[in-house]
CSV table of C-alpha atoms and ligand atoms in Angstrom, one decimal:
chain,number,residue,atom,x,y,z
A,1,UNK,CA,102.9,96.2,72.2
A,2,UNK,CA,99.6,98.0,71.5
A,3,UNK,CA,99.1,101.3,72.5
A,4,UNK,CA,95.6,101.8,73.5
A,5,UNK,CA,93.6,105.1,73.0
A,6,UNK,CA,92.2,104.5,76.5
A,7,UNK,CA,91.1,102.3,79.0
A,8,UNK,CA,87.8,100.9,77.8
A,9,UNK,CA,89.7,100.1,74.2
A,10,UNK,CA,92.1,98.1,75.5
A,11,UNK,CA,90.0,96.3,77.6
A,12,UNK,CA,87.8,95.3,74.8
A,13,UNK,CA,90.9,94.3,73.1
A,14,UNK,CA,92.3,92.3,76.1
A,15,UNK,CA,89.1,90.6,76.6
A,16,UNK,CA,88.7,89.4,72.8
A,17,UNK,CA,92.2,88.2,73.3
A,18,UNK,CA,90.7,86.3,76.5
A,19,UNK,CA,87.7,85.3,75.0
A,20,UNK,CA,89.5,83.4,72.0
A,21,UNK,CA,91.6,81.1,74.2
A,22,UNK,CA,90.9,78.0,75.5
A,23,UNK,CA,93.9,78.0,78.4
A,24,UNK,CA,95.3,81.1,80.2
A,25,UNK,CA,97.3,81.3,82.8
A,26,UNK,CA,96.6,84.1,85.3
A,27,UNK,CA,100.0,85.2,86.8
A,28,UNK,CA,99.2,87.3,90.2
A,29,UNK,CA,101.5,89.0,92.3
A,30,UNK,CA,101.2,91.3,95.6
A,31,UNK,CA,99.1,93.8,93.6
A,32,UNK,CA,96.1,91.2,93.4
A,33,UNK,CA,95.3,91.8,97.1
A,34,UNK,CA,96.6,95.0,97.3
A,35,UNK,CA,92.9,96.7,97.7
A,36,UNK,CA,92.4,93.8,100.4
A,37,UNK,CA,94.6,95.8,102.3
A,38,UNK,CA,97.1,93.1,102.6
A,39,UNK,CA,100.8,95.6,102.1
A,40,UNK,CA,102.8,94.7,98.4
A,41,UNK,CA,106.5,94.3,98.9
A,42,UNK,CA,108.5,97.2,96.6
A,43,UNK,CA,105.5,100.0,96.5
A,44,UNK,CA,104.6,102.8,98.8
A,45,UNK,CA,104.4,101.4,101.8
A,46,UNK,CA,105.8,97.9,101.1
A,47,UNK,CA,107.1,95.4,103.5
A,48,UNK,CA,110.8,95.9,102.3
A,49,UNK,CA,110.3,99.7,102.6
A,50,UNK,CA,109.9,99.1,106.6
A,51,UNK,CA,111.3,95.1,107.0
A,52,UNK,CA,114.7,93.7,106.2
A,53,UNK,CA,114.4,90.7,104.2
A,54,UNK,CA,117.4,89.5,105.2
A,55,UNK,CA,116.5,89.9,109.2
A,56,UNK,CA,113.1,88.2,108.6
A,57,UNK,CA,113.0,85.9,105.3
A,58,UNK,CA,116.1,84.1,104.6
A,59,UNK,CA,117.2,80.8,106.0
A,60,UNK,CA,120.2,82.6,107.6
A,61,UNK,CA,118.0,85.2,109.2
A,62,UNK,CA,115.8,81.7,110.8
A,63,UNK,CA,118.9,80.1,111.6
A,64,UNK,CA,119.7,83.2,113.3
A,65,UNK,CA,116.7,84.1,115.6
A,66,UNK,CA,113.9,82.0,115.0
A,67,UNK,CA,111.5,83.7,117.2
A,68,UNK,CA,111.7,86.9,115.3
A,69,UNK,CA,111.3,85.4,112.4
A,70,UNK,CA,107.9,83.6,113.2
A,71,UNK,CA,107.0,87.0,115.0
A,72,UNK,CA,106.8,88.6,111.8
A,73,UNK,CA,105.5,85.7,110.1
A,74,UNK,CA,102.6,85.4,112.7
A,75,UNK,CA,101.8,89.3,112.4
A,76,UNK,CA,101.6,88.9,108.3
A,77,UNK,CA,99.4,85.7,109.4
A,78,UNK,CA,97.2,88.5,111.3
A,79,UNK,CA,96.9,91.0,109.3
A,80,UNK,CA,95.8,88.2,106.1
A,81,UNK,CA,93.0,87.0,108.9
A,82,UNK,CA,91.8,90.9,109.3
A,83,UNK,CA,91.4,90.7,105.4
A,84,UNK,CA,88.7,89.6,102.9
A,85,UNK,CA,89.1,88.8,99.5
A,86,UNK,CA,88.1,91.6,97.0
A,87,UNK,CA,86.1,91.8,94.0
A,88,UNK,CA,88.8,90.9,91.9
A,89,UNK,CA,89.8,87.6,93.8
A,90,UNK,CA,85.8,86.4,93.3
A,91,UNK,CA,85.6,87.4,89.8
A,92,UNK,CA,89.2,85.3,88.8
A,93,UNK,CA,87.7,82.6,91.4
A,94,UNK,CA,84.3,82.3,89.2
A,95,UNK,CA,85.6,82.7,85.7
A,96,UNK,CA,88.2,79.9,86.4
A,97,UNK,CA,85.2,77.8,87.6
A,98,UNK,CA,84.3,75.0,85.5
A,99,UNK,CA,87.4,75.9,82.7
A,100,UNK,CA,89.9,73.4,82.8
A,101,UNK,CA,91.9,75.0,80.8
A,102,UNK,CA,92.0,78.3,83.2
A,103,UNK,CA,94.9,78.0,85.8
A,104,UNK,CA,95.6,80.7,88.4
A,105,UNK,CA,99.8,81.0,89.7
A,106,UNK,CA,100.2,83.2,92.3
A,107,UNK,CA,103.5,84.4,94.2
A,108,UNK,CA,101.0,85.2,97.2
A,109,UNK,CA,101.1,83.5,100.3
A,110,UNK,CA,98.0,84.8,101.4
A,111,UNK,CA,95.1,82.6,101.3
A,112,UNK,CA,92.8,85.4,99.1
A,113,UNK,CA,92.2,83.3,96.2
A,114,UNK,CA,90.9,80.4,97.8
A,115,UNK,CA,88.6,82.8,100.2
A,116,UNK,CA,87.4,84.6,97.1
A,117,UNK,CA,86.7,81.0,94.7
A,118,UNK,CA,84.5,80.6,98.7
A,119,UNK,CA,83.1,84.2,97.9
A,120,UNK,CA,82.1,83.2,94.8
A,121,UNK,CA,80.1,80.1,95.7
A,122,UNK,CA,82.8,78.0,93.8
A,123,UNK,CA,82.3,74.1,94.7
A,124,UNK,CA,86.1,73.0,95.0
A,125,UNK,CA,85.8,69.8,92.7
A,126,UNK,CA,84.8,72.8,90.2
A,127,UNK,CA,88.1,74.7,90.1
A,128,UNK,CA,91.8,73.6,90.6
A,129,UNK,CA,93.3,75.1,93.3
A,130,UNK,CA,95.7,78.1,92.7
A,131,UNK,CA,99.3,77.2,92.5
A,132,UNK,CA,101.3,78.7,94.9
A,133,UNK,CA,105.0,79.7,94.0
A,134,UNK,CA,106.3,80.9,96.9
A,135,UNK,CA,104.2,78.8,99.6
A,136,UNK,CA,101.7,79.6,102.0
A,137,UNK,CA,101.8,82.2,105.1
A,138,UNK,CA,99.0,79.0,106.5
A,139,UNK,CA,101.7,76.1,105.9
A,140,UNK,CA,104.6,74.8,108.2
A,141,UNK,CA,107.1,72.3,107.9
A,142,UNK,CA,109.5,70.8,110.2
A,143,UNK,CA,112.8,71.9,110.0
A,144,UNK,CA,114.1,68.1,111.1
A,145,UNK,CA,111.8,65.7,109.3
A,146,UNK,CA,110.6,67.6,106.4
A,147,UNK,CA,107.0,66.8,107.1
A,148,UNK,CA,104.9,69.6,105.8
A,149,UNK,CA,101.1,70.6,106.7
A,150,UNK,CA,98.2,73.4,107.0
A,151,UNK,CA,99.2,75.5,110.0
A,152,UNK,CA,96.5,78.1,111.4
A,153,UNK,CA,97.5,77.7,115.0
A,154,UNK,CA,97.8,81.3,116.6
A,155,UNK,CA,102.2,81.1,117.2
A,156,UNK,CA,103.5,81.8,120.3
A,157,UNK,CA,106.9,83.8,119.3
A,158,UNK,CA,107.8,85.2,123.4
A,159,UNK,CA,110.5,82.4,123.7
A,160,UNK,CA,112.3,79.6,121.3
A,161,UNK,CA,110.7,76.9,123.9
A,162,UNK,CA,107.2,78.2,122.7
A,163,UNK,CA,107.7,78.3,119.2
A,164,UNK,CA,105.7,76.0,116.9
A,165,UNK,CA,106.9,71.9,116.9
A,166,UNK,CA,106.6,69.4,114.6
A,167,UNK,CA,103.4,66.7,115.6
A,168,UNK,CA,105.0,63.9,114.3
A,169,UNK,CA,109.2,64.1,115.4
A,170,UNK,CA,108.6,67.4,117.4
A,171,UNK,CA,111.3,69.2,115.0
A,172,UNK,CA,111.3,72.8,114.9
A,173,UNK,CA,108.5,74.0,112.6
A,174,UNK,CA,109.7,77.0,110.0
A,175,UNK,CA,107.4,78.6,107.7
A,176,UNK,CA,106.3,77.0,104.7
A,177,UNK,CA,107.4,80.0,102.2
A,178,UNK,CA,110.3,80.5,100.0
A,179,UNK,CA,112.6,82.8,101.6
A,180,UNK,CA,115.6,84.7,99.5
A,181,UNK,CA,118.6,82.4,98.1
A,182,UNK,CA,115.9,79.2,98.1
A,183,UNK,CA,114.9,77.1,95.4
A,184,UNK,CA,110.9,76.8,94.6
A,185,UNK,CA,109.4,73.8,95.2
A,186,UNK,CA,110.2,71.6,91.8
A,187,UNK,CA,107.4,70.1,91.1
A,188,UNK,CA,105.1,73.6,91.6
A,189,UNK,CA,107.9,75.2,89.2
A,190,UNK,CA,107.5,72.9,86.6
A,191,UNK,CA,103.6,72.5,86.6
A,192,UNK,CA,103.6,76.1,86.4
A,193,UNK,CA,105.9,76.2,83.3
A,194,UNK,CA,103.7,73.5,81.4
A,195,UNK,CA,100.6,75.6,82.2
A,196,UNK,CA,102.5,78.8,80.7
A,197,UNK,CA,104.1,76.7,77.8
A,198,UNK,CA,100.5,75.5,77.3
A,199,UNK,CA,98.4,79.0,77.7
A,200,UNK,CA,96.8,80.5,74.6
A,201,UNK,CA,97.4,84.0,77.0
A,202,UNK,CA,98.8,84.7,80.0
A,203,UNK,CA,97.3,87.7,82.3
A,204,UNK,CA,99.7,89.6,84.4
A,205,UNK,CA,98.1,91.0,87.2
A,206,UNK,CA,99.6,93.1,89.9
A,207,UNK,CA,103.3,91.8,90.1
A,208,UNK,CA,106.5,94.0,89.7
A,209,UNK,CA,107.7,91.0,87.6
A,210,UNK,CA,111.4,91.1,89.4
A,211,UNK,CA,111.1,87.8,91.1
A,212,UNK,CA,112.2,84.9,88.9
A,213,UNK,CA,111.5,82.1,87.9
A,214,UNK,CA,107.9,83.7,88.5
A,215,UNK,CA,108.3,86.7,86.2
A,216,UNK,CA,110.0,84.3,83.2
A,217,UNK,CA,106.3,82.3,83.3
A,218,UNK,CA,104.8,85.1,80.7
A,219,UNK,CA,107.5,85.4,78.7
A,220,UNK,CA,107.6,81.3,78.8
A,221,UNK,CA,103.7,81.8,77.1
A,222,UNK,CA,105.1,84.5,75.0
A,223,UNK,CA,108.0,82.4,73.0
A,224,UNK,CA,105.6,79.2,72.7
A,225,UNK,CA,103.3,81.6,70.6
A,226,UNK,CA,100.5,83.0,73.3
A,227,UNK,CA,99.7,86.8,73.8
A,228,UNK,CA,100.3,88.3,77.2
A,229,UNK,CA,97.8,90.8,79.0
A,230,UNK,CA,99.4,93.2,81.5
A,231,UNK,CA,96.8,94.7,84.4
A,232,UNK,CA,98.9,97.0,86.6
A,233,UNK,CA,98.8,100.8,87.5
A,234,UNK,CA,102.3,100.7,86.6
A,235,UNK,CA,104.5,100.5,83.9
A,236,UNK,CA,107.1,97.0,84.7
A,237,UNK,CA,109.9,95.4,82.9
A,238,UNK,CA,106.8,92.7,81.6
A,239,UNK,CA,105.4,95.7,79.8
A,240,UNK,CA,107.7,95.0,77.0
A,241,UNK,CA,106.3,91.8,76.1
A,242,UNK,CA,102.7,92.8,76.6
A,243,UNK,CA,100.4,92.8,73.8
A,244,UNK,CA,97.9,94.8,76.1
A,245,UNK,CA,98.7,96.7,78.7
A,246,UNK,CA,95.8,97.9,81.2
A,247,UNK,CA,97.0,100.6,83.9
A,248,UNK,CA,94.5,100.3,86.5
A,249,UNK,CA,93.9,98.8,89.6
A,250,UNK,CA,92.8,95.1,89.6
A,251,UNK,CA,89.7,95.0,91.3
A,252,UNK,CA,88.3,98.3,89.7
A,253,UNK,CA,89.4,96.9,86.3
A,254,UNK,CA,89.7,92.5,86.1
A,255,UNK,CA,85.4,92.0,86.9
A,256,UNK,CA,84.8,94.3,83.9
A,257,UNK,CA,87.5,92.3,81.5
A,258,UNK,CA,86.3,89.1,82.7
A,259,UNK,CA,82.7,90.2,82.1
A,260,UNK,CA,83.5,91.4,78.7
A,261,UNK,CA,85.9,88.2,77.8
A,262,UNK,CA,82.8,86.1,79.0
A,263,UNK,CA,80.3,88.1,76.4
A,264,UNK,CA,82.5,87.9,73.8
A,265,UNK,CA,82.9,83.6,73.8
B,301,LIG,P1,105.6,93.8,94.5
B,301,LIG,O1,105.3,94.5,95.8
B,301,LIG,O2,107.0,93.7,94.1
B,301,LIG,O3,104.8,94.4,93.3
B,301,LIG,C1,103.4,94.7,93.5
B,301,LIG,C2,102.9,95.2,92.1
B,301,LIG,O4,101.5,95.4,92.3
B,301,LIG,C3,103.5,96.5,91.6
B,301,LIG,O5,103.9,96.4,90.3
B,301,LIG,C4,102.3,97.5,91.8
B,301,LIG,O6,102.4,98.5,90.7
B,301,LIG,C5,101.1,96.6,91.6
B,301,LIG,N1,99.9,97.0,92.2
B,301,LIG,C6,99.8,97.8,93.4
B,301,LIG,N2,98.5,98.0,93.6
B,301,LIG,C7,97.8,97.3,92.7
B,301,LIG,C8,96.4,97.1,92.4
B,301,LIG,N3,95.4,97.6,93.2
B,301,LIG,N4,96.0,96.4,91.4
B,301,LIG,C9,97.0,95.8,90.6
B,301,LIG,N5,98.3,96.0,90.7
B,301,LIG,C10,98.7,96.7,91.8
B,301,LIG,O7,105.0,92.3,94.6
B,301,LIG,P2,105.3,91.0,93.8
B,301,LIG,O8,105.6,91.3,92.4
B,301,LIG,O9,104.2,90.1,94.0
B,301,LIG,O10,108.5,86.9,97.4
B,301,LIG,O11,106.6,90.5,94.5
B,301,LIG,C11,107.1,89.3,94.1
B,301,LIG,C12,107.8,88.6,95.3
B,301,LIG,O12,108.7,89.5,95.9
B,301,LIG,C13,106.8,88.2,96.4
B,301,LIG,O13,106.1,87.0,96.1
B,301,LIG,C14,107.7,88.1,97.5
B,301,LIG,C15,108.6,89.3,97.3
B,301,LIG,O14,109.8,89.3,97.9
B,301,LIG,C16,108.7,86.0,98.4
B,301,LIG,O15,108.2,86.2,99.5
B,301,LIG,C17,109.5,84.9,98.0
């Protein structure tokens, strides 16, 4: 791991790194919309410092009380809505643009990359959309038939009658997220480990990198030969493995990288 002088070195480092690969995978965890003002899960003021994941975001929990569960998910939808993307969701957004090779995984359910590759004036046949591990906080599917879609619809959580149903076998709808003790959806896991097999460079931004199978994606890039580029305030157990570390915030620190990795191809 390198141990930069300071901030501005290892940013020109990271972004020479950047600029020299044709595919990276960009990693993004909670952090990423931190500075949206969308709460992280394990910092200061995270949702498992206040929330019980097992009351709110396990299949037992849903099994248990549905309508608290979709409560809590309809809040999290609310407080996403009251959100925009920040300057570090519309710089990824544009510098994926156009690069095949570029590929954005995200453990967010939130919808911030897609409104930021919007910010950015991205046309959607230019960019692929992000790959999202852990679902969508904008998805349902139907707990009887499977059948999953976009779900914006305000949810009505005062009684189980009112709770959202299915359109086509009118099945109880359950958020389209992974809760604790489920699998990820197989096909999203293993597209995401070909694009990390694949990357030249991963980039690491704003996870705690605790989760698996998400955190092992950088270490996948790592082992098949790629460098890894960490941007967090904090030190994490990915910090090992990174060639660059960059302790900052991500969107006071990724527009500068990007701008310098794009100057530098
Ligand atoms: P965490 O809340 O565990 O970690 C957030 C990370 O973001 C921490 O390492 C912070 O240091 C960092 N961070 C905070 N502010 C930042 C900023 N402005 N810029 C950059 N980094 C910043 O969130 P995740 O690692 O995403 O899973 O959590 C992983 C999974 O655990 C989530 O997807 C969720 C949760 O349980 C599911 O819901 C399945």
């Amino acid at each position: 791991m390198s141990a930069p002088t300071g901030r501005s070195s290892g940013v020109a480092r990271a972004a020479a790194l950047l600029a020299g690969a044709e595919r990276v995978l960009v990693l993004t965890g909670a952090g990423m919309s931190a500075e949206s003002g969308v709460p992280t899960f394990r910092g200061a003021g995270g949702l498992w410092k206040s929330f019980r994941a097992e009351d709110l975001a396990t299949p037992a929990a849903f099994a248990r009380d549905p309508r608290l569960v979709w409560e809590w998910y309809g809040w999290r939808r609310s407080v996403v809505a009251e959100c925009e993307p920040n300057a570090a969701h519309i710089a990824l957004a544009g510098w994926c643009a156009s690069r095949p090779g570029f590929a954005i995984v995200t453990q967010n359910v939130d919808d911030l990359h897609e409104r930021g590759a919007d910010a950015a004036g991205v046309h959607e046949d230019d960019a692929d959309e992000p790959l999202h591990l852990h679902g969508s906080i904008f998805r349902a599917r139907c707990t009887a038939c499977g059948i999953e879609d976009e779900h914006r619809d305000e949810v009505d959580a005062s009684s189980l009658a009112s709770l959202p149903r299915c359109g086509s076998c009118g099945g109880l709808l359950r958020p389209a997220v992974v809760w604790f003790g489920e699998s990820l959806d197989p096909d999203t896991l293993e597209e995401a480990m070909s694009l990390a097999a694949e990357a030249d460079a991963c980039l690491v931004i704003g996870t705690s990198g605790v989760v698996q199978p998400a955190a092992s994606l950088a270490g996948v890039t790592r082992d098949a030969g790629g460098v890894v580029i960490e941007l967090n305030p904090e030190v994490t157990p990915l910090s090992s493995i990174a060639d660059v570390a960059l302790r900052g915030s991500a969107a006071e620190i990724l527009p500068a990288l990007l701008r310098a990795a794009e100057g530098g191809r």
